[in-house]
CSV table of C-alpha atoms in Angstrom, one decimal:
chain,number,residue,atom,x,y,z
A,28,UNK,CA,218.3,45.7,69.3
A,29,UNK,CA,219.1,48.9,69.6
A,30,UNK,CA,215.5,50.1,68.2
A,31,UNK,CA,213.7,47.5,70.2
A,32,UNK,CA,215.5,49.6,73.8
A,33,UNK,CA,214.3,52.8,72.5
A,34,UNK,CA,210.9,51.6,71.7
A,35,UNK,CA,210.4,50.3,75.2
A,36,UNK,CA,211.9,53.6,77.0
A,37,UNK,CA,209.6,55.5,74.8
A,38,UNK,CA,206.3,53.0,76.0
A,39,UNK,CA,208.0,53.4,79.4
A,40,UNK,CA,208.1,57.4,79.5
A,41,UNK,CA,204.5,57.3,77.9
A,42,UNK,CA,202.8,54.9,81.0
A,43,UNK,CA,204.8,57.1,83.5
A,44,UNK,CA,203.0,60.3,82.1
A,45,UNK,CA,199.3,58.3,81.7
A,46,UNK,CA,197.6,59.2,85.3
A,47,UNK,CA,193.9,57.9,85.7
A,48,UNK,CA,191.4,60.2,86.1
A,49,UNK,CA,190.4,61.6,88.9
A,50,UNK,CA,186.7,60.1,89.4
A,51,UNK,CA,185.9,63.0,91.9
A,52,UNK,CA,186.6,65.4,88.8
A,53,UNK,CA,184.5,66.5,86.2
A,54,UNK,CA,185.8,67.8,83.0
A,55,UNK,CA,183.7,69.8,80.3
A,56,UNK,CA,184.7,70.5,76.8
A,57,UNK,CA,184.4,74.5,76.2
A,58,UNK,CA,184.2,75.8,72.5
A,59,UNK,CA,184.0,78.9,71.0
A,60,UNK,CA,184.9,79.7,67.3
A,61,UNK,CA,186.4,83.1,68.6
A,62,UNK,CA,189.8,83.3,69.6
A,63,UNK,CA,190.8,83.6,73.5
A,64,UNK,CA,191.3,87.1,72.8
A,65,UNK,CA,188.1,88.8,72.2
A,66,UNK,CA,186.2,90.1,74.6
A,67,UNK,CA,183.4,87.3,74.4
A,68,UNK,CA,186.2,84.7,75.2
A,69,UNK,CA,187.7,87.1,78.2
A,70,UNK,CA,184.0,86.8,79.9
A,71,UNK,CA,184.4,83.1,78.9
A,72,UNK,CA,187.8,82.7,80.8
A,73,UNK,CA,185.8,84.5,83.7
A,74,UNK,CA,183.2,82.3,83.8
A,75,UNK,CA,185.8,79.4,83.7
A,76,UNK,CA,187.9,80.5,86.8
A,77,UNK,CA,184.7,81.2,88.7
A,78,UNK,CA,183.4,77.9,88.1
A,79,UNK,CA,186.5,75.8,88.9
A,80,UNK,CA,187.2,78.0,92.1
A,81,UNK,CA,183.1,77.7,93.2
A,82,UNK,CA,183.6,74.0,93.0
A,83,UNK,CA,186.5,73.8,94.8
A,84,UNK,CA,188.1,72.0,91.3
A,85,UNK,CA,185.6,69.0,90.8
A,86,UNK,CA,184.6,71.1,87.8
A,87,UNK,CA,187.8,71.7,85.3
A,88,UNK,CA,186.9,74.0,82.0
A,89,UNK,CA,188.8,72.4,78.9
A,90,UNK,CA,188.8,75.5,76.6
A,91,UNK,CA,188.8,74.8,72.8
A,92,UNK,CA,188.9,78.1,70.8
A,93,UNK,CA,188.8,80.1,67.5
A,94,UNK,CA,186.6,77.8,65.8
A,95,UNK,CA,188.8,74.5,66.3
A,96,UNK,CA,185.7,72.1,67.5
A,97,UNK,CA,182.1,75.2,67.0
A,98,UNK,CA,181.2,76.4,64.0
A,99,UNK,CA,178.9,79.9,63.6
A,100,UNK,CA,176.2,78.6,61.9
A,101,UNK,CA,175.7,75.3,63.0
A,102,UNK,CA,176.7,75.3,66.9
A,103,UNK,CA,173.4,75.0,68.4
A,104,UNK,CA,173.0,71.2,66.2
A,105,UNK,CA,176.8,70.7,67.3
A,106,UNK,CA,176.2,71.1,70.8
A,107,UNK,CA,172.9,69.1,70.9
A,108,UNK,CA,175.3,66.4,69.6
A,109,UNK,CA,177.9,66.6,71.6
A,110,UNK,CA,180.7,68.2,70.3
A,111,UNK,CA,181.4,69.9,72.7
A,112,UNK,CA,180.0,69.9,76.2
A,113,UNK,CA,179.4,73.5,76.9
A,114,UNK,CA,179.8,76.3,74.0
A,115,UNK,CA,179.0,79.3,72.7
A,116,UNK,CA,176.0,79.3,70.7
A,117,UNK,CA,173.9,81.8,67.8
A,118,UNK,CA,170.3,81.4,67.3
A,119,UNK,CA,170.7,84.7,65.0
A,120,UNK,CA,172.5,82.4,62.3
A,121,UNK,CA,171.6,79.4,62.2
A,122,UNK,CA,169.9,77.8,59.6
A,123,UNK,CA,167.1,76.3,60.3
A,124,UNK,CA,164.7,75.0,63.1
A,125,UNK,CA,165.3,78.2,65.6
A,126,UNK,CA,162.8,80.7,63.3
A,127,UNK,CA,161.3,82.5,66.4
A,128,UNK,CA,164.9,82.6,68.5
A,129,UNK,CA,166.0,84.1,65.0
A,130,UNK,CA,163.5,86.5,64.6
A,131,UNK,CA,163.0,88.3,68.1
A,132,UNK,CA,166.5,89.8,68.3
A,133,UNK,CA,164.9,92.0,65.6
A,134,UNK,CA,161.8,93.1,68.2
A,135,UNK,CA,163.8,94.9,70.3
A,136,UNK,CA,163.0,98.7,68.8
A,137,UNK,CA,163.8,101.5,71.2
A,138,UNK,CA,166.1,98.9,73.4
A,139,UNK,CA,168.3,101.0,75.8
A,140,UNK,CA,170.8,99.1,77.1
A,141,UNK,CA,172.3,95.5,77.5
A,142,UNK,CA,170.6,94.5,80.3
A,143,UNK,CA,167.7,95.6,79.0
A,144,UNK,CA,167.8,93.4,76.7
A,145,UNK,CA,168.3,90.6,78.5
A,146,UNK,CA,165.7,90.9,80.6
A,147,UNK,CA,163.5,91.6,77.8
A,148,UNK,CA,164.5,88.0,76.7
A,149,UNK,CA,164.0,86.2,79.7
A,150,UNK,CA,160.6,87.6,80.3
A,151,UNK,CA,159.9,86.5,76.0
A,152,UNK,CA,161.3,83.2,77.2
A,153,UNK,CA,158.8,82.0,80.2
A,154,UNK,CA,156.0,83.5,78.4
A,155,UNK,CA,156.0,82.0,75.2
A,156,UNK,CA,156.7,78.2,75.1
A,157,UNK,CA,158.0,78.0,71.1
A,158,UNK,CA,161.2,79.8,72.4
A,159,UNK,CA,161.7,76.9,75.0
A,160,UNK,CA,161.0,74.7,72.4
A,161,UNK,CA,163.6,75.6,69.9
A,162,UNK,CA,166.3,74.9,72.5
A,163,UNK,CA,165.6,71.4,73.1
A,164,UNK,CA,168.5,69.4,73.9
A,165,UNK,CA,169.9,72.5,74.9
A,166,UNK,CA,170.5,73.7,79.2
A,167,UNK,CA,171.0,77.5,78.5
A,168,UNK,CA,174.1,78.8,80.8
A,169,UNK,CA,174.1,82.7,79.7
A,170,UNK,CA,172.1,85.1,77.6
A,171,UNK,CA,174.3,87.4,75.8
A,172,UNK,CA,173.0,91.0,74.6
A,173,UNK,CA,175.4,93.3,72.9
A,174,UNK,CA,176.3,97.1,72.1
A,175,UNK,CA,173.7,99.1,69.6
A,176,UNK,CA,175.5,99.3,66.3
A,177,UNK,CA,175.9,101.4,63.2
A,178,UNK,CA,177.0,101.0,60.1
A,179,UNK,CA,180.8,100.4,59.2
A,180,UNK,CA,181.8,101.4,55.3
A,181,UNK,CA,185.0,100.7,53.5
A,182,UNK,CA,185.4,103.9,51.6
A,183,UNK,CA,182.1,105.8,51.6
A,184,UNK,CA,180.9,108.0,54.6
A,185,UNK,CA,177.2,107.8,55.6
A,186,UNK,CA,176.4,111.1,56.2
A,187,UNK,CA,172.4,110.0,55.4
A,188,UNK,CA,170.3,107.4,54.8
A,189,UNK,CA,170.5,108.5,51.1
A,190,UNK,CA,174.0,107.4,50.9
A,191,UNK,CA,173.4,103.6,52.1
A,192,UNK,CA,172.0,103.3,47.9
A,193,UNK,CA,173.2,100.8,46.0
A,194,UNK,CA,175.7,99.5,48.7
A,195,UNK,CA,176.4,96.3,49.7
A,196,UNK,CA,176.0,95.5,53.3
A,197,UNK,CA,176.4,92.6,56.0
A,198,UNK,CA,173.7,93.1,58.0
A,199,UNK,CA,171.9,90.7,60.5
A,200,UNK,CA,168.6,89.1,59.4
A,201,UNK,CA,166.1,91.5,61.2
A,202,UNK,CA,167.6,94.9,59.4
A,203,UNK,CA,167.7,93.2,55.7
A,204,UNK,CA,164.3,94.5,54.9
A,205,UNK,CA,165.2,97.7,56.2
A,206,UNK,CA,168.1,98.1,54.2
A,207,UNK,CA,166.3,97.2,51.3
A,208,UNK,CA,163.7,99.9,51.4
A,209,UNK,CA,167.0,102.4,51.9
A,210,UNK,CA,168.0,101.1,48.4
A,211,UNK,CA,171.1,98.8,49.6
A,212,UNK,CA,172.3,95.3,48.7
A,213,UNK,CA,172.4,93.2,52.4
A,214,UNK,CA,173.6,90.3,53.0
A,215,UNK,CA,173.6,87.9,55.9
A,216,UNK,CA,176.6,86.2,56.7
A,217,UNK,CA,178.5,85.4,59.9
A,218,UNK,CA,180.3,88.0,61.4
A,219,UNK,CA,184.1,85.7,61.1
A,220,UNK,CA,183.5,86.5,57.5
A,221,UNK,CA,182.7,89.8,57.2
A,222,UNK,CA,187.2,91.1,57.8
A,223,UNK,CA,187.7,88.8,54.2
A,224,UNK,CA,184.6,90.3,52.1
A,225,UNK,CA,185.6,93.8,53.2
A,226,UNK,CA,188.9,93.3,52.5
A,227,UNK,CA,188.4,92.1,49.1
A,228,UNK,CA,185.6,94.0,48.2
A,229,UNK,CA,182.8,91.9,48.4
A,230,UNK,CA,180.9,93.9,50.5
A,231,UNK,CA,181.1,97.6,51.5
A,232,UNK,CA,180.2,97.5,54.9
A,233,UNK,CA,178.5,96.2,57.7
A,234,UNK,CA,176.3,96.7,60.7
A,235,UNK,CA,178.7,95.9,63.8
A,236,UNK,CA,178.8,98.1,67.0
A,237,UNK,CA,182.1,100.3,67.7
A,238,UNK,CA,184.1,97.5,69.3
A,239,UNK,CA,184.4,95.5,66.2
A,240,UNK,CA,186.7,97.9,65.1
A,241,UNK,CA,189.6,96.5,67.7
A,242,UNK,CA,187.8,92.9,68.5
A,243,UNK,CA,187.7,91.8,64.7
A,244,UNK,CA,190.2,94.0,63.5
A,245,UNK,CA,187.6,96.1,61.0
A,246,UNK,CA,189.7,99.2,61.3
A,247,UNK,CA,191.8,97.3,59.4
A,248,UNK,CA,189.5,97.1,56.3
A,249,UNK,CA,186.9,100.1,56.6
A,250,UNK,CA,187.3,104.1,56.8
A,251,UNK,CA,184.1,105.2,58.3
A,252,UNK,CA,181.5,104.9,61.0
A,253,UNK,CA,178.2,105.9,60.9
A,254,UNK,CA,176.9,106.5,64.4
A,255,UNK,CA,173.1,105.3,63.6
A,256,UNK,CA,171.3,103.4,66.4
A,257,UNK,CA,170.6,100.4,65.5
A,258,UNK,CA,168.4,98.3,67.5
A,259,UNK,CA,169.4,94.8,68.8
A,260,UNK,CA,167.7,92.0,71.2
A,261,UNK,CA,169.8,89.7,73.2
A,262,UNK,CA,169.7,85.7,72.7
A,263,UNK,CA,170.7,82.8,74.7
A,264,UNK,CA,174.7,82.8,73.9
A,265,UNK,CA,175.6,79.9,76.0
A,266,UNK,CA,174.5,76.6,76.1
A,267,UNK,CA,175.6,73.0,77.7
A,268,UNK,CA,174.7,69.7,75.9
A,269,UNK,CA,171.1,68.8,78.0
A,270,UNK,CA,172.3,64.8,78.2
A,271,UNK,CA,175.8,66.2,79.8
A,272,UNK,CA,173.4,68.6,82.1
A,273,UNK,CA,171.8,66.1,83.3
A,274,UNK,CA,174.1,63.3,84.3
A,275,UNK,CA,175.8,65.6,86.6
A,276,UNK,CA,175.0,65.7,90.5
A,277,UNK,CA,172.5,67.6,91.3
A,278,UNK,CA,175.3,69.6,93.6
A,279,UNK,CA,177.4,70.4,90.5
A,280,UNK,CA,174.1,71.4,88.4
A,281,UNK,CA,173.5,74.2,91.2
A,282,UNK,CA,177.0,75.4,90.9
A,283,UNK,CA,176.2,75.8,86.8
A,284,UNK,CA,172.7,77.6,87.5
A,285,UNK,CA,174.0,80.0,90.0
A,286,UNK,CA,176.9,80.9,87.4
A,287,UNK,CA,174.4,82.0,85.1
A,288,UNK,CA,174.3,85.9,86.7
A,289,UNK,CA,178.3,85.4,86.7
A,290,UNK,CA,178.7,84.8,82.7
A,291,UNK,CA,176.2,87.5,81.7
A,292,UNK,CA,177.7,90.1,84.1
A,293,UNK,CA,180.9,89.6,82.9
A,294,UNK,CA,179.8,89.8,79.4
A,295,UNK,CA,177.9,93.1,80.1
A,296,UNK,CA,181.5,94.6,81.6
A,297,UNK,CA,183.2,92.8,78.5
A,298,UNK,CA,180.9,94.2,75.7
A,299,UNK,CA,180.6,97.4,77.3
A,300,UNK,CA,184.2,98.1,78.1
A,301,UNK,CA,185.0,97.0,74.5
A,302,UNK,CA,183.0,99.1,73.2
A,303,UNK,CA,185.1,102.2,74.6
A,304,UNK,CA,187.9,100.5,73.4
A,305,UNK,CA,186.8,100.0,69.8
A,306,UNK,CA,185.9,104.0,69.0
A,307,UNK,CA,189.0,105.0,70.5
A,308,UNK,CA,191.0,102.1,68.5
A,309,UNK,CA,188.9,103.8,65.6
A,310,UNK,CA,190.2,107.0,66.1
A,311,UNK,CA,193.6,106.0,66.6
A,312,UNK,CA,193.6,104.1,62.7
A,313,UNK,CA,191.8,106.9,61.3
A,314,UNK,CA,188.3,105.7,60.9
A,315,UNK,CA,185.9,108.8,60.6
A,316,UNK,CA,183.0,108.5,63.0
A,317,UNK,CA,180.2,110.2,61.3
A,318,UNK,CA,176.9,111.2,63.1
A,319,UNK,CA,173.2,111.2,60.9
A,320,UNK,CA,170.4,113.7,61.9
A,321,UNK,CA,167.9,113.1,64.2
A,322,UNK,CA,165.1,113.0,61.3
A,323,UNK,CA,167.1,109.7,59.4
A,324,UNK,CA,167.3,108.2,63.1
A,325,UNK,CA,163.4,108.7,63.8
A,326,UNK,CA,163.0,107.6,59.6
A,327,UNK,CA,165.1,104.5,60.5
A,328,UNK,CA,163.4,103.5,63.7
A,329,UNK,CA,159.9,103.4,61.9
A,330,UNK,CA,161.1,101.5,59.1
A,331,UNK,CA,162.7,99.3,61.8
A,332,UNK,CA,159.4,98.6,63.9
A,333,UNK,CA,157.3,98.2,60.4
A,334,UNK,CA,159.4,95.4,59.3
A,335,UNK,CA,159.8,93.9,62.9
A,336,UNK,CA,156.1,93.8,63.1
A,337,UNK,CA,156.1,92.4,59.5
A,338,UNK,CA,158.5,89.9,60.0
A,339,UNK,CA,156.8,88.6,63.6
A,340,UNK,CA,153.4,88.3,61.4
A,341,UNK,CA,155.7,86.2,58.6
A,342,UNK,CA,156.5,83.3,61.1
A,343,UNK,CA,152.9,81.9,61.2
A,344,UNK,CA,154.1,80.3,57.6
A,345,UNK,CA,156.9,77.9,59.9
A,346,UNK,CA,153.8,77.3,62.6
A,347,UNK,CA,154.8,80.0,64.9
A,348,UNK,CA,152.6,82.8,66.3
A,349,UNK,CA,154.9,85.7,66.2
A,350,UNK,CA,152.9,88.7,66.4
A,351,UNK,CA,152.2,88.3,70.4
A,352,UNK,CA,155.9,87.6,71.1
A,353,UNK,CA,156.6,91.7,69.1
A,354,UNK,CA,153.4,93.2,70.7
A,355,UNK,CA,155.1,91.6,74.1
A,356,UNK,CA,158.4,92.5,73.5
A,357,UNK,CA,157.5,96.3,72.7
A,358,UNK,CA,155.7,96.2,75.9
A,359,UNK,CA,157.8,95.3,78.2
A,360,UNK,CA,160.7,98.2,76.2
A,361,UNK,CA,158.4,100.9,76.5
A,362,UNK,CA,156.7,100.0,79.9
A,363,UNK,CA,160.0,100.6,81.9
A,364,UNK,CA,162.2,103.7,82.0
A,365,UNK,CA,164.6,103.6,79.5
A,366,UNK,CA,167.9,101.2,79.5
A,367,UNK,CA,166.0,99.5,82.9
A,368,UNK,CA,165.4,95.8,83.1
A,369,UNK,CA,161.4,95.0,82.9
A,370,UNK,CA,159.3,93.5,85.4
A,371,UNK,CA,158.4,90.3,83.6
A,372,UNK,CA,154.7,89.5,84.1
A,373,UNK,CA,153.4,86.8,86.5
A,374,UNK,CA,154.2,83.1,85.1
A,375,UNK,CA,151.0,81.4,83.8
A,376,UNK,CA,150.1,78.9,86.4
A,377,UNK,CA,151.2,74.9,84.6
A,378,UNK,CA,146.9,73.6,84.2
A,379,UNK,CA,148.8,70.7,82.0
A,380,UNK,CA,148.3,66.8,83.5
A,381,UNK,CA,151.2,65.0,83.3
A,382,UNK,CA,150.6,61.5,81.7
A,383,UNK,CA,149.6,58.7,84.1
C-alpha cells in the first residue's frame, strides 16, 4: 500500500511538471561536436541569443554540444537526416559526395583575411552550380572562414622547409600533396583527434592556426610553432535541415536569413580574437614560435598553387569541372586589394524552362 501511495505522488509530481507546448513556439535542435567553450560555440551562443531576442521568443535554440548528437565527419549526412535541426557542419571532412566543397578550401592561394574568404566563397557559390548541388537537403545559415595557419610540432622546431622531412603531420586535404613533395608523412584526420595522436605520438604535428594552442588545448602536447602562412578558403559551416527550413513561416525563415551576416560576424570577432589569445597562451606554456624565411614562404606558396591547380584539374574523374572554379577563385584573390572582400561578378541570367 504503501508503494502503491508513493507511486501515484510520483505520477502526480510528474503530470504537474508536463506543460504542453506552446504552439506559438518553435524549438530547433542545435549541435555541434565542440564543447560550449570554444570560440566556434561562443559565436554559436551569439547567434542563439540574437535569434530568440529577433523573434521576440517564438524561436527557442536547444543547444546540444561536444559531439553529444554531430559527428566531424559525417554532420552534413546527419543533418540532411535530421538529427539535429540546425548544426555545425564540415564539407573539408567529409567522406564522400561533397568532392568540389572539399576541394576549394584549397584554391584560396594568397587569401588575406577572413572575410576575404568568405566572400571569395559566396561569389564560387552563385557561379558554379555543383557547389549548390552538393548541399542538397541542406539551407546554409553561415559560412565560416578561419585564421591562416602554420605548422604545430611536438618536439622538433621548423626553422625550414628542410626540417618538415620524414615527419608525420595532420594536415587538411588540400596541403597533403604539398607536404609530400617537402618529404613529410600527412595525414588527414579531424581536428578532435589530432590532442590524442600528439599526445601519444602518433603524429608530430599539425597544421592548426595560433588559437588552437588555447581552444584545443595543443600547448598541452607540442613545443613549437612555425609561423608559415598557410593558405585556407572558407566553407559553409552552418547548416539547418532543408525539410525543417521549409515548414517554417515564411516570417520566421526571414528572421533565419537576415541572421546569416550576424553568425559570420561573430565568428570573424571569435576566430580572430582567439587567435590573439592562442599565441599569447603559447607563450605563456612555453611553446617557441619560430619564423621561416621569406624564400621557403614564396617556395611554399608555388608548391601550394601547383597542387591546387592539380588537384581542381583531378575532380573531372568524380564528374566535376574544377579547373574554372581555381582559375575563378584566384581571380577574384588577386583582382581585389589584399584582405578586401571581392566584387562577385554579375549572376548569369536563369534561360532554364521550368517544367509545364
Amino acid at each position: 500500500m504503501k508503494y502503491l501511495t508513493l507511486l501515484c505522488m510520483a505520477a502526480a509530481m510528474l503530470l504537474a511538471g508536463c506543460t504542453r507546448p506552446d504552439p506559438n513556439v518553435t524549438t530547433l535542435t542545435y549541435a555541434s561536436p565542440y564543447p560550449p567553450s570554444h570560440p566556434f560555440s561562443k559565436a554559436d551562443i551569439t547567434w542563439m541569443k540574437w535569434v530568440e531576442a529577433a523573434s521576440h521568443g517564438r524561436i527557442k535554440i536547444h543547444p546540444l554540444w561536444s559531439g553529444a548528437l554531430l559527428s566531424s565527419d559525417q554532420s552534413m549526412e546527419e543533418i540532411r537526416h535530421g538529427v539535429a535541426d540546425v548544426g555545425l557542419i564540415t564539407p573539408i571532412y567529409t567522406l564522400g559526395n561533397a568532392h568540389a566543397q572539399r576541394a576549394q578550401v584549397g584554391f584560396y592561394g594568397h587569401v588575406g583575411s577572413i572575410a576575404q574568404q568568405v566572400g571569395v566563397y559566396k561569389c564560387l557559390l552563385a557561379t558554379f552550380p555543383v557547389l549548390r548541388d552538393e548541399l542538397k537537403g541542406l539551407h546554409v545559415l553561415a559560412v565560416q572562414g578561419g585564421n591562416l595557419p602554420g605548422i604545430l610540432t611536438r618536439t622538433r622546431a621548423i626553422h625550414s622547409l628542410a626540417d618538415l622531412g620524414g615527419l608525420r603531420i595532420r594536415s587538411p586535404a588540400e596541403n597533403t600533396a604539398v607536404l609530400r613533395a617537402l618529404g613529410a608523412d600527412p595525414v588527414d584526420m579531424p581536428m578532435g583527434s589530432v590532442y590524442p595522436a600528439l599526445a601519444k605520438g602518433v603524429i608530430d604535428g599539425v597544421i592548426a592556426p595560433a588559437d588552437t594552442l588555447k581552444s584545443l588545448n595543443f600547448a598541452e602536447v607540442a613545443s613549437h610553432f612555425a609561423t608559415l602562412r598557410v593558405s585556407r578558403g572558407a566553407y559553409p559551416a552552418r547548416a539547418m535541415n532543408a525539410a525543417r527550413w521549409n515548414a517554417l513561416p515564411r516570417d520566421l525563415q526571414q528572421i533565419l536569413a537576415r541572421s546569416e551576416t550576424v553568425w559570420e560576424d561573430a565568428l570573424n570577432q571569435q576566430i580572430t580574437s582567439a587567435e590573439q589569445i592562442g599565441r599569447a597562451y603559447g607563450e605563456q606554456h612555453h611553446v617557441a614560435f619560430v619564423a621561416v624565411s621569406a624564400a621557403d614562404q614564396a617556395r611554399f606558396d608555388a608548391l601550394y598553387d601547383r597542387d591546387s591547380a592539380a588537384t581542381a584539374a583531378s575532380l573531372i574523374g568524380f564528374g566535376v569541372d574544377g579547373t574554372p572554379i581555381f582559375q575563378e577563385a584566384q581571380r577574384l584573390i588577386r583582382s581585389s586589394p589584399y584582405g578586401s572582400e571581392p566584387v562577385c561578378p554579375p549572376a548569369a541570367p536563369n534561360t532554364r524552362q521550368e517544367p509545364k
